[in-house]
mmCIF file with all atom_site columns, C-alpha atoms and ligand atoms in Angstrom:
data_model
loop_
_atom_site.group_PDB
_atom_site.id
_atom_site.type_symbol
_atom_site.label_atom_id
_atom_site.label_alt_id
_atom_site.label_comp_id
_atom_site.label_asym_id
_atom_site.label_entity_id
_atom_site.label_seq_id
_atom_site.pdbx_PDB_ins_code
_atom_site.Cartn_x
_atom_site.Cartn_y
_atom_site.Cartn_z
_atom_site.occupancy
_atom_site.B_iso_or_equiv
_atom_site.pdbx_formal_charge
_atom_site.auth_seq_id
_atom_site.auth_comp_id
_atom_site.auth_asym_id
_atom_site.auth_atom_id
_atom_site.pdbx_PDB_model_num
ATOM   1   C CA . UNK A 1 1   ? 0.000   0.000   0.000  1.00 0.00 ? 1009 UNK A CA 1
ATOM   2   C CA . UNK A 1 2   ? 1.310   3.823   -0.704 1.00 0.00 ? 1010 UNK A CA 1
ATOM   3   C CA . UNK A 1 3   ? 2.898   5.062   2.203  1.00 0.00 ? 1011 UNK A CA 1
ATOM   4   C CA . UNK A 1 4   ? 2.162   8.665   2.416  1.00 0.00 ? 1012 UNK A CA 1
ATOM   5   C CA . UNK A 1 5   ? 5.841   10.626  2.824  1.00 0.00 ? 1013 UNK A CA 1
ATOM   6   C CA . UNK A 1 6   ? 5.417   12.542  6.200  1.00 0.00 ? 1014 UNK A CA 1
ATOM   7   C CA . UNK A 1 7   ? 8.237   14.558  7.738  1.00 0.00 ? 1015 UNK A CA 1
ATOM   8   C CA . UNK A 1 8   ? 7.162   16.710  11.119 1.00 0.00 ? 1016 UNK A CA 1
ATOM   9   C CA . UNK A 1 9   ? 8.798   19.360  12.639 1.00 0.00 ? 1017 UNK A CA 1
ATOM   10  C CA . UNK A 1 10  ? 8.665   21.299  15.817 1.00 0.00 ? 1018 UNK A CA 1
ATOM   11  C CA . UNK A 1 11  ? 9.136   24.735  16.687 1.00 0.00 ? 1019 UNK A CA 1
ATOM   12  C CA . UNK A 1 12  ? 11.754  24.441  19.332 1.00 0.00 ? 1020 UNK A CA 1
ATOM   13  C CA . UNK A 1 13  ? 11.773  20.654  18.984 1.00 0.00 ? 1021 UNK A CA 1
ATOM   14  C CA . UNK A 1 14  ? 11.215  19.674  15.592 1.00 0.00 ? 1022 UNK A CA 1
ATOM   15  C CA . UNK A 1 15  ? 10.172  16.206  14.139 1.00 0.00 ? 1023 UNK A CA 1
ATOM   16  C CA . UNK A 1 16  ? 10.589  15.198  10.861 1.00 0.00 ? 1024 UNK A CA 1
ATOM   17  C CA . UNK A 1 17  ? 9.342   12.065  9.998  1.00 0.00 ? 1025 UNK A CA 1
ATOM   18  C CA . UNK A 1 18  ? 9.344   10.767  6.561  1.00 0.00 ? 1026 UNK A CA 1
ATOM   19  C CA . UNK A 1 19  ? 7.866   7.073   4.975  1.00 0.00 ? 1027 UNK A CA 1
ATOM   20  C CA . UNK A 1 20  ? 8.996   6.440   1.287  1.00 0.00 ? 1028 UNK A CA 1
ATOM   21  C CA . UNK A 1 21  ? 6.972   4.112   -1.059 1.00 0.00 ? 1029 UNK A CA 1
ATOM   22  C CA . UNK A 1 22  ? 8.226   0.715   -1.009 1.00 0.00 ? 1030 UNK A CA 1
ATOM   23  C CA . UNK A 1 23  ? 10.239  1.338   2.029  1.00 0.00 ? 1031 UNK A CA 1
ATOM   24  C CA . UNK A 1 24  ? 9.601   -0.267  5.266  1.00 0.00 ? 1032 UNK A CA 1
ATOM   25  C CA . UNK A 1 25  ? 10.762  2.119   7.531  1.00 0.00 ? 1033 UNK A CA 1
ATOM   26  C CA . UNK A 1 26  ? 9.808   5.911   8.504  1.00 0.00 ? 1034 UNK A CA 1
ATOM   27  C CA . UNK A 1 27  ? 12.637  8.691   9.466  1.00 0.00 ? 1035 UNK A CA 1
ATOM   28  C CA . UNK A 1 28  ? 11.879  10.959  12.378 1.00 0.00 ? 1036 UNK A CA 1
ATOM   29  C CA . UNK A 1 29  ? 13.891  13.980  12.092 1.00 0.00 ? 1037 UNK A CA 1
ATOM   30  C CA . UNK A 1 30  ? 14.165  15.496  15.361 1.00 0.00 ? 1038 UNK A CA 1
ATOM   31  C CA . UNK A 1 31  ? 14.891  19.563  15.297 1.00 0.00 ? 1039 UNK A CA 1
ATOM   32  C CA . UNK A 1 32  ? 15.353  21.390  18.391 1.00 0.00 ? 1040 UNK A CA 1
ATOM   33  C CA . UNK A 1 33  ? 14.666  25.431  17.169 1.00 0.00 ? 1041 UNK A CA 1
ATOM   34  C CA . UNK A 1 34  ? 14.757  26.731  20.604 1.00 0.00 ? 1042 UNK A CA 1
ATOM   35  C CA . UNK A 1 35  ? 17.336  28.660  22.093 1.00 0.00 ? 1043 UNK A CA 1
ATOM   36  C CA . UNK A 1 36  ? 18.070  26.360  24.839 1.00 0.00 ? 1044 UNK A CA 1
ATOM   37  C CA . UNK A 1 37  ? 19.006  22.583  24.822 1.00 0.00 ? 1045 UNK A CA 1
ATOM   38  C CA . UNK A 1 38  ? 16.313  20.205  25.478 1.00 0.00 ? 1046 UNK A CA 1
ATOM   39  C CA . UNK A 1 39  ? 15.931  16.495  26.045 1.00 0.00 ? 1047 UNK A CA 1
ATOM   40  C CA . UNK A 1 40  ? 13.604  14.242  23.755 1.00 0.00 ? 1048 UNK A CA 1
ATOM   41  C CA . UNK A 1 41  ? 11.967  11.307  25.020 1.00 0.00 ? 1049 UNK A CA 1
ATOM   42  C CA . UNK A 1 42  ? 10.327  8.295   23.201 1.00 0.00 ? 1050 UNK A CA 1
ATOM   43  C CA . UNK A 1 43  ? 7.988   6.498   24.557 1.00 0.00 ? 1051 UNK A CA 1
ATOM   44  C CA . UNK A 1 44  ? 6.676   3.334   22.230 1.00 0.00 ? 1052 UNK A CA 1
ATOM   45  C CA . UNK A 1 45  ? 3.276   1.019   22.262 1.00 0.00 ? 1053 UNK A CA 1
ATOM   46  C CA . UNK A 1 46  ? 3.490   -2.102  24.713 1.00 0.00 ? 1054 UNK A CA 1
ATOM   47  C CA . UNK A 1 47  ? 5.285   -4.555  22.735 1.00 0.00 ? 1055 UNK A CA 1
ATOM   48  C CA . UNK A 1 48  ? 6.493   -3.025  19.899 1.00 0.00 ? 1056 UNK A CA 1
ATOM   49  C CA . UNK A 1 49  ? 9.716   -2.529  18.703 1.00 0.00 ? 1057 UNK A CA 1
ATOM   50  C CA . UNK A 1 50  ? 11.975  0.234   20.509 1.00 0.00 ? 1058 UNK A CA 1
ATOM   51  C CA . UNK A 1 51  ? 13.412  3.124   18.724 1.00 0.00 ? 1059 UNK A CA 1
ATOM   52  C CA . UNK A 1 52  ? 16.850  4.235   20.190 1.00 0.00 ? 1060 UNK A CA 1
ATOM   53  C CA . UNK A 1 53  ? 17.983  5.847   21.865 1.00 0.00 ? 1061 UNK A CA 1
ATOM   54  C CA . UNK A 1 54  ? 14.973  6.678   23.959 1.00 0.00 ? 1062 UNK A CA 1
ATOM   55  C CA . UNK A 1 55  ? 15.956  9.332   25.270 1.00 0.00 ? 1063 UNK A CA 1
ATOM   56  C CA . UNK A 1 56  ? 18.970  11.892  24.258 1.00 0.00 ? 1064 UNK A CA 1
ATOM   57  C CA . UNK A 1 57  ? 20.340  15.624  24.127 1.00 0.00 ? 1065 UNK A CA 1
ATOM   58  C CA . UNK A 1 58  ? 19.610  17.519  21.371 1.00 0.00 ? 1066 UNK A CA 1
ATOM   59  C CA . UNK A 1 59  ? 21.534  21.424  21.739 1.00 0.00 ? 1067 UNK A CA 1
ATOM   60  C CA . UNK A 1 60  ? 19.975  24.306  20.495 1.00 0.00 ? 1068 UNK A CA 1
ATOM   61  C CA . UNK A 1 61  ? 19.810  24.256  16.141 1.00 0.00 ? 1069 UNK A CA 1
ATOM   62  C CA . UNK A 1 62  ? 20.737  20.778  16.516 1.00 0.00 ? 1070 UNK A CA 1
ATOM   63  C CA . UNK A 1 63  ? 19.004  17.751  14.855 1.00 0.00 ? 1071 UNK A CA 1
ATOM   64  C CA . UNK A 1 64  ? 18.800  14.193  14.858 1.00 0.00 ? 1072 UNK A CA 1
ATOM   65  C CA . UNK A 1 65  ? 16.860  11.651  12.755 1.00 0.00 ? 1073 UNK A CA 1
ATOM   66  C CA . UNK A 1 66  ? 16.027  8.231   14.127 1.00 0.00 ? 1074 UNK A CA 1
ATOM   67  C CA . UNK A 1 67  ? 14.262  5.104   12.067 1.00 0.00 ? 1075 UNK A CA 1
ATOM   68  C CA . UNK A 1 68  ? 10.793  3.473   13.038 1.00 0.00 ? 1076 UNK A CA 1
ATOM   69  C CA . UNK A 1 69  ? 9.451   0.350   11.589 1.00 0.00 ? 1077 UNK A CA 1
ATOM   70  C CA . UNK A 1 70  ? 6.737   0.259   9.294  1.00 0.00 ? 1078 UNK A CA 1
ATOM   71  C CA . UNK A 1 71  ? 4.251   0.035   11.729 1.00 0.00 ? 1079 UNK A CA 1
ATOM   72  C CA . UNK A 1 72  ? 5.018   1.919   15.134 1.00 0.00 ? 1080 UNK A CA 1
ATOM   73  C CA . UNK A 1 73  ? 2.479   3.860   17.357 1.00 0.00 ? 1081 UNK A CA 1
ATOM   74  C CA . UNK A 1 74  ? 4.846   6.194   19.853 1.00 0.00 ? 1082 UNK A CA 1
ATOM   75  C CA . UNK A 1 75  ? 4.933   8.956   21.407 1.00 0.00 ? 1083 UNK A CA 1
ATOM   76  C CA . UNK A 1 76  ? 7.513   11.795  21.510 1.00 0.00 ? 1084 UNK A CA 1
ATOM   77  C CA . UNK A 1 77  ? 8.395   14.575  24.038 1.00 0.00 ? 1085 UNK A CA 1
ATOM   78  C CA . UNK A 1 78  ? 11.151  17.694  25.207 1.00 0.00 ? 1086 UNK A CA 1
ATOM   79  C CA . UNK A 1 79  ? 12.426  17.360  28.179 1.00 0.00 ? 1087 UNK A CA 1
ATOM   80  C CA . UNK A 1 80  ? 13.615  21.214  29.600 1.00 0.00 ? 1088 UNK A CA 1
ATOM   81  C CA . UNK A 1 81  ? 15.886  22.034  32.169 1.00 0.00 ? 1089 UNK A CA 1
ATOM   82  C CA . UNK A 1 82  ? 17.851  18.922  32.966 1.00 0.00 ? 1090 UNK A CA 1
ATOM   83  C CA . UNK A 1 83  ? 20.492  18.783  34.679 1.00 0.00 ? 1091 UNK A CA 1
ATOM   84  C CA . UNK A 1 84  ? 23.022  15.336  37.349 1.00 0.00 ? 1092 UNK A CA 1
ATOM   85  C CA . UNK A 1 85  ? 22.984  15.720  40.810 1.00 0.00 ? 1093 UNK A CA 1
ATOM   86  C CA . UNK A 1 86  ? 25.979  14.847  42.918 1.00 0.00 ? 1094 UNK A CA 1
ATOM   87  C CA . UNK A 1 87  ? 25.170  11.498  43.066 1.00 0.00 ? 1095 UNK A CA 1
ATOM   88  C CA . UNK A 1 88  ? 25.227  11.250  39.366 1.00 0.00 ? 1096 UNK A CA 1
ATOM   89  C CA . UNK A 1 89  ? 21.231  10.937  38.569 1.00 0.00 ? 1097 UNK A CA 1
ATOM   90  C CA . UNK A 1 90  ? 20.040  12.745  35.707 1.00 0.00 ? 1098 UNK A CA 1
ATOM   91  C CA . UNK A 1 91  ? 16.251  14.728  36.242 1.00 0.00 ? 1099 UNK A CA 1
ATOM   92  C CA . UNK A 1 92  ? 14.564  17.804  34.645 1.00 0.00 ? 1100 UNK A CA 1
ATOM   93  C CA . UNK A 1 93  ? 12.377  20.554  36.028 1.00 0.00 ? 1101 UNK A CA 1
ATOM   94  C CA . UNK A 1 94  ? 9.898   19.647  32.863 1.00 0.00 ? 1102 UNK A CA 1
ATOM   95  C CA . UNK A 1 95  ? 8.338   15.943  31.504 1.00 0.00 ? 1103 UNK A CA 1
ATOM   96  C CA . UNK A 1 96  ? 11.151  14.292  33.115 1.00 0.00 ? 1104 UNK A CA 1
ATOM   97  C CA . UNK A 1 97  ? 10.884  10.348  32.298 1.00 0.00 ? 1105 UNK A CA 1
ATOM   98  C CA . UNK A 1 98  ? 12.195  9.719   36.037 1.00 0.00 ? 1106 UNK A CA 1
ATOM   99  C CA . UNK A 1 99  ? 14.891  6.990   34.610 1.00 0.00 ? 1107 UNK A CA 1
ATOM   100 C CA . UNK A 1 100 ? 17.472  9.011   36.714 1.00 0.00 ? 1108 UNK A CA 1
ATOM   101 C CA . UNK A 1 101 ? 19.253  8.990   33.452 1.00 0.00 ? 1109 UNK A CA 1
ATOM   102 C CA . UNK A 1 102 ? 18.903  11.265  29.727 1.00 0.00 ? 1110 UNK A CA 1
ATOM   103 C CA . UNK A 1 103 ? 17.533  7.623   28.302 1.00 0.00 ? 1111 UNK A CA 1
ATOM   104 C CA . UNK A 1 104 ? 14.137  7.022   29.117 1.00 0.00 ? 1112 UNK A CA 1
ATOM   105 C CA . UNK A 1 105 ? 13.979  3.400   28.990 1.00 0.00 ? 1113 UNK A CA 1
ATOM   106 C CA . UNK A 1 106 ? 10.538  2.821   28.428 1.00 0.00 ? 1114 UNK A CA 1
ATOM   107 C CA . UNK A 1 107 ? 9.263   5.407   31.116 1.00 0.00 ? 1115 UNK A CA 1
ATOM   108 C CA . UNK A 1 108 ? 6.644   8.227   29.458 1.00 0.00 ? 1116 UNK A CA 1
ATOM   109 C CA . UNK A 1 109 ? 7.170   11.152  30.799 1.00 0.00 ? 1117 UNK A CA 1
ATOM   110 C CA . UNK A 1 110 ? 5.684   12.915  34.239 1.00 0.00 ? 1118 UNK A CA 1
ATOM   111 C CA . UNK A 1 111 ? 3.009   15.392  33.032 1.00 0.00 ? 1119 UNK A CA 1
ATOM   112 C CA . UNK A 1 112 ? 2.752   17.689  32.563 1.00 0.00 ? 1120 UNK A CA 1
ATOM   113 C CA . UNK A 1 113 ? 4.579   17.603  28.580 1.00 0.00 ? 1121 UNK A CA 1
ATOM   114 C CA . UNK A 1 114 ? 3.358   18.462  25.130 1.00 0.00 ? 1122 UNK A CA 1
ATOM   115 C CA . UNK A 1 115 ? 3.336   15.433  22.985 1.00 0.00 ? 1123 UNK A CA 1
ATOM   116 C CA . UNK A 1 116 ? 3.379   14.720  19.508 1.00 0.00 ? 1124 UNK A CA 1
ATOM   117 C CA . UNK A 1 117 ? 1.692   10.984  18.889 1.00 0.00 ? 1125 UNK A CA 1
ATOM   118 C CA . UNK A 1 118 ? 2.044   8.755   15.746 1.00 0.00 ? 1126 UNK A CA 1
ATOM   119 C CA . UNK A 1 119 ? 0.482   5.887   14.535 1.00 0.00 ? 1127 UNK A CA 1
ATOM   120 C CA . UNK A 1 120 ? 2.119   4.509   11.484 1.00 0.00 ? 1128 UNK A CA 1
ATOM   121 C CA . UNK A 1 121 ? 0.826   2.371   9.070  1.00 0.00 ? 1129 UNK A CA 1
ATOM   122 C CA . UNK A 1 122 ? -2.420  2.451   11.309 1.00 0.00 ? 1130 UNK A CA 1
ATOM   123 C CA . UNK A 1 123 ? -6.450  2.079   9.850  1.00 0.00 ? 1131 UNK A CA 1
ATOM   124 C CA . UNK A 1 124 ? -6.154  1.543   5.950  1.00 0.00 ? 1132 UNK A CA 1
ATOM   125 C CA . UNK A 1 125 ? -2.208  1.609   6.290  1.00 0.00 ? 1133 UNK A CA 1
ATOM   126 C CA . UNK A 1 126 ? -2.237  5.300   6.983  1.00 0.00 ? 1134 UNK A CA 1
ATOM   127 C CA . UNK A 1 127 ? -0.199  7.593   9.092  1.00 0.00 ? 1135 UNK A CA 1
ATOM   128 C CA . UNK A 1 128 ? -1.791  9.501   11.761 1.00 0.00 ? 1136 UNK A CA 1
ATOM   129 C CA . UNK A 1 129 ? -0.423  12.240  13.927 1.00 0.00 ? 1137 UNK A CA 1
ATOM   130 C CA . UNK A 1 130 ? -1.015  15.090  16.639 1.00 0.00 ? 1138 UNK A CA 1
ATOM   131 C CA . UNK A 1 131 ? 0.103   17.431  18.961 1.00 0.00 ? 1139 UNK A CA 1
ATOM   132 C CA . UNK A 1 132 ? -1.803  16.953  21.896 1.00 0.00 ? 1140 UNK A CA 1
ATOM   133 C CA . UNK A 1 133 ? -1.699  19.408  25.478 1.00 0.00 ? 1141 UNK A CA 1
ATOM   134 C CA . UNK A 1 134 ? -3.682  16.152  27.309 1.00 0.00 ? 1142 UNK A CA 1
ATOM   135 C CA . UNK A 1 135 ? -1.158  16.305  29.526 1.00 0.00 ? 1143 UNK A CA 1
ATOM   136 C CA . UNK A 1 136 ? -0.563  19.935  29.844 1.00 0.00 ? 1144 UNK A CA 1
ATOM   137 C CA . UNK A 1 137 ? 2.202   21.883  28.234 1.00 0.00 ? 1145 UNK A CA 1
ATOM   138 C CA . UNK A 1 138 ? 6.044   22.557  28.021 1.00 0.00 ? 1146 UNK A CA 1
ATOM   139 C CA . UNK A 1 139 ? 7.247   23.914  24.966 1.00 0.00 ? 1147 UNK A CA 1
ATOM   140 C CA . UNK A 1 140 ? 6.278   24.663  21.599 1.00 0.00 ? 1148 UNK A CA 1
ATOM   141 C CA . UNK A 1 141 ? 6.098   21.957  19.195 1.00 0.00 ? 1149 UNK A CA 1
ATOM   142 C CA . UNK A 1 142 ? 5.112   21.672  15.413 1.00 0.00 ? 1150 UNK A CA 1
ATOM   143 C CA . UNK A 1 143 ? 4.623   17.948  13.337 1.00 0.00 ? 1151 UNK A CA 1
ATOM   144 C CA . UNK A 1 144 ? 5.064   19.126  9.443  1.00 0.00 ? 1152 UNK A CA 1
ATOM   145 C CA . UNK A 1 145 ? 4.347   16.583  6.781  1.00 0.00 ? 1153 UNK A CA 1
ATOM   146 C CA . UNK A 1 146 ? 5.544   16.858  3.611  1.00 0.00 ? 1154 UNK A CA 1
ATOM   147 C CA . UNK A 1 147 ? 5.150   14.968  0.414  1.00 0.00 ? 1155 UNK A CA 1
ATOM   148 C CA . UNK A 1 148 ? 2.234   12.734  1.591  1.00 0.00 ? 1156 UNK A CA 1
ATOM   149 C CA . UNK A 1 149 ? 0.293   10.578  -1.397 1.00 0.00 ? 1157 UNK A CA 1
ATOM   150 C CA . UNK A 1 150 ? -3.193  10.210  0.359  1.00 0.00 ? 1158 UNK A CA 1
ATOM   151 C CA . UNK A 1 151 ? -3.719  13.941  0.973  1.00 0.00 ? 1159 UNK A CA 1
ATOM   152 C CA . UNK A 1 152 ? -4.372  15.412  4.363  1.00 0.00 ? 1160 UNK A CA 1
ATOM   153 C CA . UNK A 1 153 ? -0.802  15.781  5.479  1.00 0.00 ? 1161 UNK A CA 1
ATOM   154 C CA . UNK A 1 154 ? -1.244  18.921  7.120  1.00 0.00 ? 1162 UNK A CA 1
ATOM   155 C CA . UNK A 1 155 ? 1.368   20.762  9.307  1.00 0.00 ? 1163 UNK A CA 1
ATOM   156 C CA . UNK A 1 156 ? 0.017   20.456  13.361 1.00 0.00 ? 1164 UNK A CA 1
ATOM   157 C CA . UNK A 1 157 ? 1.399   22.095  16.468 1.00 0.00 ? 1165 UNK A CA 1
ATOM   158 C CA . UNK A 1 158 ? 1.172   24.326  19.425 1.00 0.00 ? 1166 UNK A CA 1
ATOM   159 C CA . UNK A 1 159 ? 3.707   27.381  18.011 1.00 0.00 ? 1167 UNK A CA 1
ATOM   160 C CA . UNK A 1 160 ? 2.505   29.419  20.498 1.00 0.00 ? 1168 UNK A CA 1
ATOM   161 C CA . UNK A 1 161 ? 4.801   29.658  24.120 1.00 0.00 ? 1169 UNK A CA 1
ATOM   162 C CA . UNK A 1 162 ? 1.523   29.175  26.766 1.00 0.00 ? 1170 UNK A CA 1
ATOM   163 C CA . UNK A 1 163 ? 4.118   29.279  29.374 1.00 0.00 ? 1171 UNK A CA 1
ATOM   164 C CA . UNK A 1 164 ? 4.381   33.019  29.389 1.00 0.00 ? 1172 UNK A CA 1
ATOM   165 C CA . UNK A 1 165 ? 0.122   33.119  29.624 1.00 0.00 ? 1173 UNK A CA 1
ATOM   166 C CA . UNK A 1 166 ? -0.551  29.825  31.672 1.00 0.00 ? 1174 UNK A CA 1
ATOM   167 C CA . UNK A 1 167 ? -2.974  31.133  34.355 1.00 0.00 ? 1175 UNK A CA 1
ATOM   168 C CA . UNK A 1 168 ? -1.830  30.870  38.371 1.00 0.00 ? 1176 UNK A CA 1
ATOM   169 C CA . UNK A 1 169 ? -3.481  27.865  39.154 1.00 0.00 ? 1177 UNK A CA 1
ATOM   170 C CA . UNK A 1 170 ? -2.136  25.386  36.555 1.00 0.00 ? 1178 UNK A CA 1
ATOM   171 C CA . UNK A 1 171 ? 1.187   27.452  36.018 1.00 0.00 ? 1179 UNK A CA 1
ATOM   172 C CA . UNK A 1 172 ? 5.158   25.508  37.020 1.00 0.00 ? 1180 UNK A CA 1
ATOM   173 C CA . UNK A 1 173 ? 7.160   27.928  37.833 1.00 0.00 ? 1181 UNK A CA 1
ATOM   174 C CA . UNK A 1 174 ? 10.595  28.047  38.169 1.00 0.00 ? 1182 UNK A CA 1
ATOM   175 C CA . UNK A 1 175 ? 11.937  31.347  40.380 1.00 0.00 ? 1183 UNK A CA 1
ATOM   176 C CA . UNK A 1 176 ? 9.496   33.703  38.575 1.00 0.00 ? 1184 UNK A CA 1
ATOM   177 C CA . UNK A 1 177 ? 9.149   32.101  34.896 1.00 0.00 ? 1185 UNK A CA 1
ATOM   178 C CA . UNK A 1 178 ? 6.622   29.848  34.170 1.00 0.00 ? 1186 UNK A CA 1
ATOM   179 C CA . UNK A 1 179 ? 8.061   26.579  32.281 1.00 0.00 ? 1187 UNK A CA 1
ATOM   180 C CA . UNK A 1 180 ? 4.897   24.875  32.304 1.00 0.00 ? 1188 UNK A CA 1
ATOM   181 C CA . UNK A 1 181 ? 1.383   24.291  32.232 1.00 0.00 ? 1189 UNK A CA 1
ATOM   182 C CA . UNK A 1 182 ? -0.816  21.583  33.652 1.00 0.00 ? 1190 UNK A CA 1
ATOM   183 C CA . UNK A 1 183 ? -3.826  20.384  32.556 1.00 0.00 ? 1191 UNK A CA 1
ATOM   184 C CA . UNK A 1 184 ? -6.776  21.420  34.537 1.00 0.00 ? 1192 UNK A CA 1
ATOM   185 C CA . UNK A 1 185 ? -7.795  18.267  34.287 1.00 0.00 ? 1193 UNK A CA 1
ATOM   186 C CA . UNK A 1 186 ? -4.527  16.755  35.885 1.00 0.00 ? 1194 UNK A CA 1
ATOM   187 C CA . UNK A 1 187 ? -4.489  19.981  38.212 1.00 0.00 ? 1195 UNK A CA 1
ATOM   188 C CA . UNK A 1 188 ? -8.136  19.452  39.517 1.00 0.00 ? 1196 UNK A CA 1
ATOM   189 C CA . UNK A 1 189 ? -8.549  15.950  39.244 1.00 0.00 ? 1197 UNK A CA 1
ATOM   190 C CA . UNK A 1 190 ? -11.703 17.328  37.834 1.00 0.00 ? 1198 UNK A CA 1
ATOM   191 C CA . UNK A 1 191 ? -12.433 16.534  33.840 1.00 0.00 ? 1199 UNK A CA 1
ATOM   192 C CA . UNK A 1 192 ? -15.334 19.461  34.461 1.00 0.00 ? 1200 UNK A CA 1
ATOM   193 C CA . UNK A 1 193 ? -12.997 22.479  34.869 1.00 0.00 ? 1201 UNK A CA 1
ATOM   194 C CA . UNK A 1 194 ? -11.447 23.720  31.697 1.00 0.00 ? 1202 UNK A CA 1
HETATM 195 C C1 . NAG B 2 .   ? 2.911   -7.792  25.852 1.00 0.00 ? 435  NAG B C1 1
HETATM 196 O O1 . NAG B 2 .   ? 3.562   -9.042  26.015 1.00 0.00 ? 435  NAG B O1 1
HETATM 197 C C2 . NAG B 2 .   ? 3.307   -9.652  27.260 1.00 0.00 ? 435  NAG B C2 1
HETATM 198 C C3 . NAG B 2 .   ? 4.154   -10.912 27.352 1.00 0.00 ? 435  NAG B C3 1
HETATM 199 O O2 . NAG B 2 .   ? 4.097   -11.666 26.169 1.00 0.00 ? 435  NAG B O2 1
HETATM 200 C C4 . NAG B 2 .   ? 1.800   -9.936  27.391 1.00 0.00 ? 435  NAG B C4 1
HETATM 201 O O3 . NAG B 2 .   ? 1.539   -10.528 28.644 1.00 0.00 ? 435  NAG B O3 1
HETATM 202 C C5 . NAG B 2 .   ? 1.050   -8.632  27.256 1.00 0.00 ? 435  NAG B C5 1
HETATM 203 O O4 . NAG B 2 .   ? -0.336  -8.876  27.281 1.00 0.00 ? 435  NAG B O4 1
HETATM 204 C C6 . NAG B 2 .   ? 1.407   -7.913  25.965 1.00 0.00 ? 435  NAG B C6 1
HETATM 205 N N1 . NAG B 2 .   ? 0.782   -6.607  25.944 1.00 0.00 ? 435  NAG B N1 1
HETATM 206 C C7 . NAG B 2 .   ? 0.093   -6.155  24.884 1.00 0.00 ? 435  NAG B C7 1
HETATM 207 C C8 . NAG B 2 .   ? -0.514  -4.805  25.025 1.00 0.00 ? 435  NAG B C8 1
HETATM 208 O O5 . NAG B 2 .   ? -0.038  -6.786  23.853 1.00 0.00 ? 435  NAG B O5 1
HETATM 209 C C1 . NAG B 2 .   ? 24.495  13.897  32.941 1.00 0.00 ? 436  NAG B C1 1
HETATM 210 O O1 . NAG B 2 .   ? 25.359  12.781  32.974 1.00 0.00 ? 436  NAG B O1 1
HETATM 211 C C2 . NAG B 2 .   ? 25.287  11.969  31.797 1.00 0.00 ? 436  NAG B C2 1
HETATM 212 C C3 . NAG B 2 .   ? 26.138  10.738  32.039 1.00 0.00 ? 436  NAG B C3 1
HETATM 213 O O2 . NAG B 2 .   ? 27.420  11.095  32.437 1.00 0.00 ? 436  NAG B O2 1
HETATM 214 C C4 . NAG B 2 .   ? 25.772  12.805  30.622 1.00 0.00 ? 436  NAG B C4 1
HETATM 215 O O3 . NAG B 2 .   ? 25.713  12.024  29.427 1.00 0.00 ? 436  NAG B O3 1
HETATM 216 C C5 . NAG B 2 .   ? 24.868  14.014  30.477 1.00 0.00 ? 436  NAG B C5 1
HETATM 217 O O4 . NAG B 2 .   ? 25.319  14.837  29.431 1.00 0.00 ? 436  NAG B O4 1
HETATM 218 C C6 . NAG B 2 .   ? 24.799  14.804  31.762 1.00 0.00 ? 436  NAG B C6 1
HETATM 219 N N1 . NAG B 2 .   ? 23.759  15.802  31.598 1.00 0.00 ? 436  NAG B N1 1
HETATM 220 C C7 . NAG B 2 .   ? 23.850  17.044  32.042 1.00 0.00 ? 436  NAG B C7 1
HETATM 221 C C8 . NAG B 2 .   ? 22.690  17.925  31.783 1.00 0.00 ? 436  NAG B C8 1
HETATM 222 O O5 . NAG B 2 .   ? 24.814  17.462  32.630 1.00 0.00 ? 436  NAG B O5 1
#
């Protein structure tokens, strides 16, 4: 079946993900546009096969590309504000992936996180994607798709930076800056309150 060709991209962290016809395998191309380093984590389906690393530092203007399988449903994520403690165990202030180390091993990460979730080769052998603030927010991040044969490959993000707007109650802070953004539903317990 025609594989649509999809490559995503984030503002601040970037994906690029690309499927060729007659290929069995999809290219992620990981872009980190922010001005600070960050951490991506990848988080796959039970069972399926791992992309590696899971977890890795990507400096600011930096990229990396990393191959799924034909078929892969994952998940992927920034981490911000990482940093070793004395004893040597790696954490970050946002969507850590509490491995104690910049590999996430199979951990998702701690909300809250913008994601950006793909199911390739899903219903009707199609790609799907999205950005999704489910579980909150913390950073910017754009999926582009490019040069897809089934039509509908449409560029999908958050571009805006809700940490500088996140309201009190569901803002992280850090000192005075706000680095993240719950969910209200996460922050209330409470899938009423939006
Ligand atoms: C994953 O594999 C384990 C062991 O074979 C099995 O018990 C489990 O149900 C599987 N999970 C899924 C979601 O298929
Ligand atoms: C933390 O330590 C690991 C392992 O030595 C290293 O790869 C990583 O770059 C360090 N991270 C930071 C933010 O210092």
């Amino acid at each position: 079946m025609d594989r649509s060709l999809i490559s995503a991209s984030l503002l601040t962290l970037l994906l690029s993900l690309s499927s060729f016809h007659f290929v069995d395998s999809t290219t992620f191309k990981i872009v980190n546009r922010c001005q600070h380093t960050i951490w991506p984590g990848i988080l796959i389906g039970a069972n399926r096969t791992a992309l590696t690393p899971t977890g890795f530092t990507l400096e600011s203007g930096k990229s990396r590309t990393l191959t799924a399988p034909k078929s892969w449903p994952g998940r992927f994520w920034a981490r911000t504000l990482c940093s070793n403690d004395s004893s040597g165990k790696f954490s970050c202030v946002t969507a850590d992936c509490g491995s104690g180390k910049v590999k996430c091993a199979g951990a998702g990460s701690i909300p809250p996180a913008t994601l950006a979730e793909f199911t390739l080769n899903g219903d009707r052998g199609l790609d799907f994607y999205d950005v999704s603030l489910v579980d909150g927010y913390n950073l910017p991040m754009l999926v582009e798709a490019t040069g897809g044969t089934s039509g509908g490959c449409y560029s999908t993000g958050c571009v805006a930076n809700l940490n500088r707007v996140c309201p009190a109650e569901l803002r992280v802070a850090r000192g005075n800056l706000g680095v993240a953004g719950r969910s209200p539903c996460e922050a209330f317990g409470d899938p009423q309150r939006f």
